[in-house]
GROMACS .gro file of C-alpha atoms in nm:
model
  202
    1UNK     CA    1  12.801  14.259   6.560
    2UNK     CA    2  13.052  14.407   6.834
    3UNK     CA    3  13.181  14.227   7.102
    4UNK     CA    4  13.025  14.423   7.342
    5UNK     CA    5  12.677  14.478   7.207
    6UNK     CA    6  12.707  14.079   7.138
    7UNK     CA    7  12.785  13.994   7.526
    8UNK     CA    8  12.485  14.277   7.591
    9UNK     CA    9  12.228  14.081   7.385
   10UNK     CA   10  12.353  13.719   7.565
   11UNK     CA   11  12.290  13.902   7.893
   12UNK     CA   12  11.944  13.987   7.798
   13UNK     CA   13  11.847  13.659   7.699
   14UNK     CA   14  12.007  13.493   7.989
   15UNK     CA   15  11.831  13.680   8.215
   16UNK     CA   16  11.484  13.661   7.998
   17UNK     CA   17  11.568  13.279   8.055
   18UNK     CA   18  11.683  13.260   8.436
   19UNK     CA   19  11.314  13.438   8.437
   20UNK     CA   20  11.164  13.153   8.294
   21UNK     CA   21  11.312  12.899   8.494
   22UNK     CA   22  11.271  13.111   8.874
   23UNK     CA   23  10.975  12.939   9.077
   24UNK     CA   24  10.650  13.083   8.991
   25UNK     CA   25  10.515  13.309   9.222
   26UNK     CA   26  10.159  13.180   9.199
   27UNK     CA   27  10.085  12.942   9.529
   28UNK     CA   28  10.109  12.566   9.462
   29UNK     CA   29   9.860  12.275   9.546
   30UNK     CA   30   9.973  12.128   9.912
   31UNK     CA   31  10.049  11.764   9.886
   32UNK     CA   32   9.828  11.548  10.109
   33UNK     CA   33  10.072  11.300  10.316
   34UNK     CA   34   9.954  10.990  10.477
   35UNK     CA   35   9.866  10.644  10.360
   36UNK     CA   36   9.844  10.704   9.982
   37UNK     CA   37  10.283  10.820  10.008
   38UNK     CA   38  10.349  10.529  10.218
   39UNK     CA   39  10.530  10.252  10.115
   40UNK     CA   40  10.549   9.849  10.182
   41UNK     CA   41  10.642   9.845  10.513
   42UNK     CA   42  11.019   9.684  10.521
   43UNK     CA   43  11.057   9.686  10.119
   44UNK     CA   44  10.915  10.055  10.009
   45UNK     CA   45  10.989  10.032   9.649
   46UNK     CA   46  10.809   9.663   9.613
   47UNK     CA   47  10.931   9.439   9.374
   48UNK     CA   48  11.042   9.414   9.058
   49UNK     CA   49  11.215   9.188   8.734
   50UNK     CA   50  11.335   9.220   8.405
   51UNK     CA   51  11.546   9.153   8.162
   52UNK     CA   52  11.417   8.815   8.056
   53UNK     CA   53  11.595   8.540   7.818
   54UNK     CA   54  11.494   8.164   7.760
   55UNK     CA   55  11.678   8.093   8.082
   56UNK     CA   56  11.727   8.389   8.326
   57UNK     CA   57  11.531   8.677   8.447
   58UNK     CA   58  11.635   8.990   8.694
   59UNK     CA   59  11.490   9.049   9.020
   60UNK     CA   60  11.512   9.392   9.243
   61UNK     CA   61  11.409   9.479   9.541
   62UNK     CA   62  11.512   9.771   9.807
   63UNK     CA   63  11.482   9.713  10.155
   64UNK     CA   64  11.416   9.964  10.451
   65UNK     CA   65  11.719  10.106  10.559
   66UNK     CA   66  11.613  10.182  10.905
   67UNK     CA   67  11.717   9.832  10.986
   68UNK     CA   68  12.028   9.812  10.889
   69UNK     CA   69  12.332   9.856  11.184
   70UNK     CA   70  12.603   9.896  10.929
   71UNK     CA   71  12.663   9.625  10.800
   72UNK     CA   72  12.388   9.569  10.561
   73UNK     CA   73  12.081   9.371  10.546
   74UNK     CA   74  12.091   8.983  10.383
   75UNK     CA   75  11.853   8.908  10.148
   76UNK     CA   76  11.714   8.553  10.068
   77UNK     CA   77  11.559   8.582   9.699
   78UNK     CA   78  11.325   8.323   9.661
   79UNK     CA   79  11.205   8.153   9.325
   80UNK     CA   80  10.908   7.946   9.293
   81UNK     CA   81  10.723   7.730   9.028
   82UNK     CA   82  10.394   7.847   9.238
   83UNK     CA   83  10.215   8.152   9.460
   84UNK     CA   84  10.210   7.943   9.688
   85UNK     CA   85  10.612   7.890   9.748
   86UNK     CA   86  10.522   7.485   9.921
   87UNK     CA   87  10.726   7.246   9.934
   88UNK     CA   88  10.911   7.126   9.670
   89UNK     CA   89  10.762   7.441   9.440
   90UNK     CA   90  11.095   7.705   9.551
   91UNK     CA   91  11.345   7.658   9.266
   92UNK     CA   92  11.582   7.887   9.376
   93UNK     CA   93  11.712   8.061   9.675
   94UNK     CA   94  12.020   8.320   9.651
   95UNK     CA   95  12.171   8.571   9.920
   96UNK     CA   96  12.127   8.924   9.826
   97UNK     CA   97  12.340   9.188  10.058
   98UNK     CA   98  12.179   9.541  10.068
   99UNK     CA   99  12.372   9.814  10.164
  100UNK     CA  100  12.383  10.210  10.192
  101UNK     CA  101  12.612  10.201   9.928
  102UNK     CA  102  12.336  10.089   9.682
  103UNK     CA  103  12.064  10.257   9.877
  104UNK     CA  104  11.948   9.880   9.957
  105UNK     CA  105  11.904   9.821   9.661
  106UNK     CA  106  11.976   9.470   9.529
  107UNK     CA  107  11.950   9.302   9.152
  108UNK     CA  108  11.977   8.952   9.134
  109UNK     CA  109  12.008   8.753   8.806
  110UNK     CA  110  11.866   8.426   8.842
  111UNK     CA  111  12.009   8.137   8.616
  112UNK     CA  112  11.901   7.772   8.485
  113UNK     CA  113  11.519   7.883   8.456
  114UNK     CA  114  11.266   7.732   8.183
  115UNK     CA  115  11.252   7.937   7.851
  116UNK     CA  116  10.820   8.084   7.794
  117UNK     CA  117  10.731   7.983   8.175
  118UNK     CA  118  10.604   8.217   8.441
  119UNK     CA  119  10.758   8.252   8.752
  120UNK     CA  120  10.695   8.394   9.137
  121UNK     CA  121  10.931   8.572   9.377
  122UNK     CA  122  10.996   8.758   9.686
  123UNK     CA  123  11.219   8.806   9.906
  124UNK     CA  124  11.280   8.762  10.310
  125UNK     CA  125  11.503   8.951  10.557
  126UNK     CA  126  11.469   8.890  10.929
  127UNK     CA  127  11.168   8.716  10.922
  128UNK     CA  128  10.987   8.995  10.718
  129UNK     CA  129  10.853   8.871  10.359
  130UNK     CA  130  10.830   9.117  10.024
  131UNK     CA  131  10.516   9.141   9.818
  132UNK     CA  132  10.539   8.826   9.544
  133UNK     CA  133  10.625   8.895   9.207
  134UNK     CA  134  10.561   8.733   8.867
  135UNK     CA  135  10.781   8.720   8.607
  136UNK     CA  136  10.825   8.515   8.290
  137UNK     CA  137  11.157   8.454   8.114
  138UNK     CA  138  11.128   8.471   7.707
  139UNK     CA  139  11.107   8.190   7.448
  140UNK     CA  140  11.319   8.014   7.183
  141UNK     CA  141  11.270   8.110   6.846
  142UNK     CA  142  11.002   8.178   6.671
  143UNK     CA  143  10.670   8.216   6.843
  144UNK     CA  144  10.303   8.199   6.722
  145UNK     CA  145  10.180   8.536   6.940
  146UNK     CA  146  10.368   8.787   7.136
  147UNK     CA  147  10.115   8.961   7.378
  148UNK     CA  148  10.298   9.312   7.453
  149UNK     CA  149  10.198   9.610   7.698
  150UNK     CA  150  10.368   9.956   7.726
  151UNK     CA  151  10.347  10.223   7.955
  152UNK     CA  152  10.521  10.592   7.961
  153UNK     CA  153  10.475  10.862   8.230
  154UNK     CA  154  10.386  10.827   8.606
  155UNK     CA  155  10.287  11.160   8.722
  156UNK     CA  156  10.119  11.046   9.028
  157UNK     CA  157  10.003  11.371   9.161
  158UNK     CA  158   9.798  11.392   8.855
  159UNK     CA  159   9.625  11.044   8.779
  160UNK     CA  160   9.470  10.771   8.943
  161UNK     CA  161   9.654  10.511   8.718
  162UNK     CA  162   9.361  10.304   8.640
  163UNK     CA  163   9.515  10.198   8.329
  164UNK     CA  164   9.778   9.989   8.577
  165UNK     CA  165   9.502   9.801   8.731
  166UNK     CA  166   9.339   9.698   8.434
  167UNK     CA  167   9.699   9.577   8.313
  168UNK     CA  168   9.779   9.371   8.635
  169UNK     CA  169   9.408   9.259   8.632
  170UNK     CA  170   9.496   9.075   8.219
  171UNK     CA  171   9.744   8.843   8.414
  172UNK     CA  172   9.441   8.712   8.615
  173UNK     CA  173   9.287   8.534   8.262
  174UNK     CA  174   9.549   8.308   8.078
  175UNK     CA  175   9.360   8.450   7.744
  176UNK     CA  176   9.476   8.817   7.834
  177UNK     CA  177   9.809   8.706   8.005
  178UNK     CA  178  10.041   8.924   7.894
  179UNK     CA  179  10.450   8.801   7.803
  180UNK     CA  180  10.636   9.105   7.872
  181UNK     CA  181  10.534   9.485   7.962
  182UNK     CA  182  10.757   9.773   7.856
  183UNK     CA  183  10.830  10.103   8.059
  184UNK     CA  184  10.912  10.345   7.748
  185UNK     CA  185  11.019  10.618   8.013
  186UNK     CA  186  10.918  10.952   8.119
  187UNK     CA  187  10.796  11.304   7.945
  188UNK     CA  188  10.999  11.583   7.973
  189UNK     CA  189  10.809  11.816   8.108
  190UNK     CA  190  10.763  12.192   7.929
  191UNK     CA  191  10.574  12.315   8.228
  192UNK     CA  192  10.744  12.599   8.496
  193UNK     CA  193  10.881  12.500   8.883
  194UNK     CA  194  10.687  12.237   9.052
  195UNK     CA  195  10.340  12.302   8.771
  196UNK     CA  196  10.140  12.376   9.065
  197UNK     CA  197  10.197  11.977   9.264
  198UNK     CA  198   9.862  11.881   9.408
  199UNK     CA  199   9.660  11.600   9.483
  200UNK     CA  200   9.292  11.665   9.588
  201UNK     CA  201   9.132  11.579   9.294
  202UNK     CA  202   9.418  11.554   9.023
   0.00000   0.00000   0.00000
Protein backbone atom coordinates (compact mmCIF):
# COMPACT_ATOMS: atom_id res chain seq x y z
CA UNK A 1 0.00 0.00 0.00
CA UNK A 2 1.16 3.77 -0.71
CA UNK A 3 1.90 6.10 1.76
CA UNK A 4 -0.71 8.23 0.90
CA UNK A 5 -3.63 5.92 0.28
CA UNK A 6 -2.29 4.29 3.74
CA UNK A 7 -2.58 7.76 5.78
CA UNK A 8 -6.17 8.06 3.66
CA UNK A 9 -7.49 4.74 5.05
CA UNK A 10 -6.12 5.76 8.92
CA UNK A 11 -8.11 8.97 8.40
CA UNK A 12 -11.21 7.11 7.63
CA UNK A 13 -11.10 4.94 10.46
CA UNK A 14 -10.16 7.63 12.83
CA UNK A 15 -12.88 9.52 12.03
CA UNK A 16 -15.38 6.29 11.83
CA UNK A 17 -13.97 6.01 15.51
CA UNK A 18 -14.05 9.75 16.87
CA UNK A 19 -17.85 8.93 15.58
CA UNK A 20 -18.19 6.31 17.90
CA UNK A 21 -16.90 7.90 20.81
CA UNK A 22 -18.91 11.72 20.16
CA UNK A 23 -21.91 11.96 22.76
CA UNK A 24 -24.96 10.43 21.46
CA UNK A 25 -27.41 12.63 20.26
CA UNK A 26 -30.37 10.77 21.76
CA UNK A 27 -31.56 12.75 25.18
CA UNK A 28 -30.33 11.18 28.44
CA UNK A 29 -32.28 10.19 31.70
CA UNK A 30 -32.05 13.43 34.21
CA UNK A 31 -30.49 12.44 37.44
CA UNK A 32 -32.77 13.01 40.45
CA UNK A 33 -30.62 15.03 43.22
CA UNK A 34 -31.55 15.15 46.78
CA UNK A 35 -31.26 12.81 49.71
CA UNK A 36 -30.42 9.54 47.88
CA UNK A 37 -26.69 11.69 46.44
CA UNK A 38 -26.10 12.97 49.81
CA UNK A 39 -23.52 11.93 51.87
CA UNK A 40 -22.69 11.45 55.84
CA UNK A 41 -22.84 14.71 56.92
CA UNK A 42 -19.03 15.69 58.06
CA UNK A 43 -17.43 12.27 56.64
CA UNK A 44 -19.20 11.83 52.96
CA UNK A 45 -17.35 8.84 51.87
CA UNK A 46 -18.11 6.81 55.38
CA UNK A 47 -15.76 4.50 56.54
CA UNK A 48 -13.70 2.02 55.58
CA UNK A 49 -10.61 -0.86 56.41
CA UNK A 50 -8.54 -3.26 54.87
CA UNK A 51 -5.69 -4.84 54.46
CA UNK A 52 -5.84 -7.21 57.39
CA UNK A 53 -2.86 -9.45 58.96
CA UNK A 54 -2.81 -11.40 62.39
CA UNK A 55 -1.96 -8.08 63.96
CA UNK A 56 -2.89 -4.89 61.97
CA UNK A 57 -5.70 -3.71 59.89
CA UNK A 58 -6.17 -0.25 57.70
CA UNK A 59 -8.65 2.28 58.41
CA UNK A 60 -9.87 5.32 55.94
CA UNK A 61 -11.94 7.83 56.25
CA UNK A 62 -12.43 11.39 54.32
CA UNK A 63 -13.67 14.21 56.07
CA UNK A 64 -15.73 17.31 54.80
CA UNK A 65 -13.57 19.78 53.54
CA UNK A 66 -15.78 22.67 54.11
CA UNK A 67 -14.32 22.77 57.55
CA UNK A 68 -11.10 22.99 57.10
CA UNK A 69 -9.30 26.83 57.38
CA UNK A 70 -6.08 25.67 55.86
CA UNK A 71 -4.54 23.97 57.90
CA UNK A 72 -6.24 20.70 57.89
CA UNK A 73 -8.61 18.88 59.99
CA UNK A 74 -7.17 16.37 63.06
CA UNK A 75 -8.50 13.21 63.20
CA UNK A 76 -8.77 10.99 66.38
CA UNK A 77 -9.13 7.23 65.01
CA UNK A 78 -10.62 5.31 67.54
CA UNK A 79 -10.33 1.41 68.12
CA UNK A 80 -12.53 -0.53 70.24
CA UNK A 81 -12.97 -4.18 71.54
CA UNK A 82 -16.91 -3.18 71.49
CA UNK A 83 -19.91 -0.99 69.58
CA UNK A 84 -20.22 0.42 72.32
CA UNK A 85 -16.57 2.26 72.61
CA UNK A 86 -17.07 2.33 77.08
CA UNK A 87 -14.71 2.50 79.15
CA UNK A 88 -11.92 0.49 79.18
CA UNK A 89 -13.26 -1.20 75.61
CA UNK A 90 -11.09 1.75 73.18
CA UNK A 91 -7.79 -0.01 72.40
CA UNK A 92 -6.42 2.47 70.38
CA UNK A 93 -6.52 6.10 69.65
CA UNK A 94 -4.14 7.74 66.83
CA UNK A 95 -4.12 11.38 65.25
CA UNK A 96 -4.99 11.40 61.68
CA UNK A 97 -4.30 14.97 59.78
CA UNK A 98 -6.57 15.48 56.68
CA UNK A 99 -5.67 17.81 54.26
CA UNK A 100 -6.50 19.22 50.64
CA UNK A 101 -3.54 17.69 49.60
CA UNK A 102 -5.09 14.18 50.08
CA UNK A 103 -8.58 15.40 49.45
CA UNK A 104 -9.10 14.62 53.36
CA UNK A 105 -8.46 11.67 52.96
CA UNK A 106 -6.63 9.76 55.71
CA UNK A 107 -5.34 5.84 56.03
CA UNK A 108 -4.29 4.79 59.21
CA UNK A 109 -2.55 1.42 59.92
CA UNK A 110 -3.29 0.30 63.24
CA UNK A 111 -0.64 -2.01 65.03
CA UNK A 112 -0.46 -4.61 68.11
CA UNK A 113 -4.14 -5.93 67.35
CA UNK A 114 -5.31 -9.70 68.09
CA UNK A 115 -4.85 -12.11 65.06
CA UNK A 116 -8.99 -13.77 63.94
CA UNK A 117 -10.78 -11.01 66.27
CA UNK A 118 -13.28 -8.43 65.12
CA UNK A 119 -12.90 -5.02 65.68
CA UNK A 120 -14.97 -1.42 65.74
CA UNK A 121 -13.93 2.07 64.65
CA UNK A 122 -14.68 5.57 63.89
CA UNK A 123 -13.40 8.47 63.98
CA UNK A 124 -13.99 12.15 65.69
CA UNK A 125 -13.10 15.69 64.55
CA UNK A 126 -14.43 18.70 66.42
CA UNK A 127 -16.83 17.05 68.33
CA UNK A 128 -18.47 15.37 65.21
CA UNK A 129 -18.33 11.35 65.27
CA UNK A 130 -18.03 8.99 61.86
CA UNK A 131 -20.35 6.09 61.26
CA UNK A 132 -18.61 2.84 63.24
CA UNK A 133 -16.91 0.37 61.36
CA UNK A 134 -16.11 -3.34 61.78
CA UNK A 135 -13.24 -4.89 60.80
CA UNK A 136 -11.40 -8.13 61.59
CA UNK A 137 -7.65 -8.66 61.22
CA UNK A 138 -6.69 -12.33 59.70
CA UNK A 139 -5.49 -15.50 61.47
CA UNK A 140 -2.32 -17.58 62.00
CA UNK A 141 -1.93 -20.48 60.00
CA UNK A 142 -4.01 -22.81 59.05
CA UNK A 143 -7.71 -22.38 59.61
CA UNK A 144 -10.69 -24.83 59.73
CA UNK A 145 -13.23 -22.39 57.45
CA UNK A 146 -12.64 -19.25 55.58
CA UNK A 147 -16.10 -17.54 55.03
CA UNK A 148 -15.39 -15.20 51.82
CA UNK A 149 -17.71 -12.55 49.97
CA UNK A 150 -16.97 -10.70 46.66
CA UNK A 151 -18.43 -7.99 44.97
CA UNK A 152 -17.64 -6.25 41.36
CA UNK A 153 -19.47 -3.27 39.80
CA UNK A 154 -21.40 -0.35 41.50
CA UNK A 155 -23.38 1.26 38.88
CA UNK A 156 -25.64 3.05 41.16
CA UNK A 157 -27.82 4.73 38.69
CA UNK A 158 -28.82 1.32 37.66
CA UNK A 159 -29.44 -0.97 40.83
CA UNK A 160 -30.81 -0.84 44.10
CA UNK A 161 -27.84 -2.92 45.58
CA UNK A 162 -29.87 -5.26 47.54
CA UNK A 163 -27.26 -7.76 47.31
CA UNK A 164 -25.14 -5.20 49.85
CA UNK A 165 -27.77 -5.37 52.41
CA UNK A 166 -28.14 -8.89 52.53
CA UNK A 167 -24.17 -9.00 52.88
CA UNK A 168 -23.99 -6.43 55.82
CA UNK A 169 -27.18 -8.12 57.24
CA UNK A 170 -24.68 -11.99 57.46
CA UNK A 171 -22.50 -10.02 60.04
CA UNK A 172 -25.65 -9.71 62.26
CA UNK A 173 -25.60 -13.91 62.87
CA UNK A 174 -22.13 -15.23 64.10
CA UNK A 175 -23.13 -18.48 61.82
CA UNK A 176 -23.12 -16.21 58.58
CA UNK A 177 -20.34 -13.80 59.86
CA UNK A 178 -18.31 -13.33 57.22
CA UNK A 179 -13.98 -13.00 57.64
CA UNK A 180 -13.11 -10.85 54.84
CA UNK A 181 -15.15 -9.35 51.70
CA UNK A 182 -13.37 -8.66 48.42
CA UNK A 183 -14.03 -5.65 45.95
CA UNK A 184 -12.82 -7.43 42.54
CA UNK A 185 -13.24 -3.91 40.79
CA UNK A 186 -15.22 -2.38 38.13
CA UNK A 187 -16.56 -3.37 34.37
CA UNK A 188 -15.36 -1.59 31.65
CA UNK A 189 -18.04 -0.42 30.13
CA UNK A 190 -18.71 -1.11 26.05
CA UNK A 191 -21.65 1.20 26.11
CA UNK A 192 -21.52 5.00 24.20
CA UNK A 193 -21.24 8.66 26.30
CA UNK A 194 -23.00 8.70 29.53
CA UNK A 195 -25.48 5.13 28.32
CA UNK A 196 -28.41 7.22 28.83
CA UNK A 197 -27.64 8.07 33.18
CA UNK A 198 -30.99 7.85 34.91
CA UNK A 199 -32.49 6.99 38.00
CA UNK A 200 -36.37 6.77 38.12
CA UNK A 201 -36.75 3.34 38.09
CA UNK A 202 -33.20 1.90 37.11
Amino acid sequence: MQRRAFLASVGIAGGALAAGCAPRSNPTYPIQTGELFEGIGPYPSGVGSGDPTPDSVLLWTRAHPERDTGQGLLLTTEVSTSPQFGVGQIIAELPALATAQRDHCVTINVTGLQPATTYWYRFRYDGLTSPTGRTRTSPIGGVDRLRLAAFSCQRYTHGFYTAHSDLAGLAEDPSTDLDLVLCLGDYVYETGYADRVYIPGR
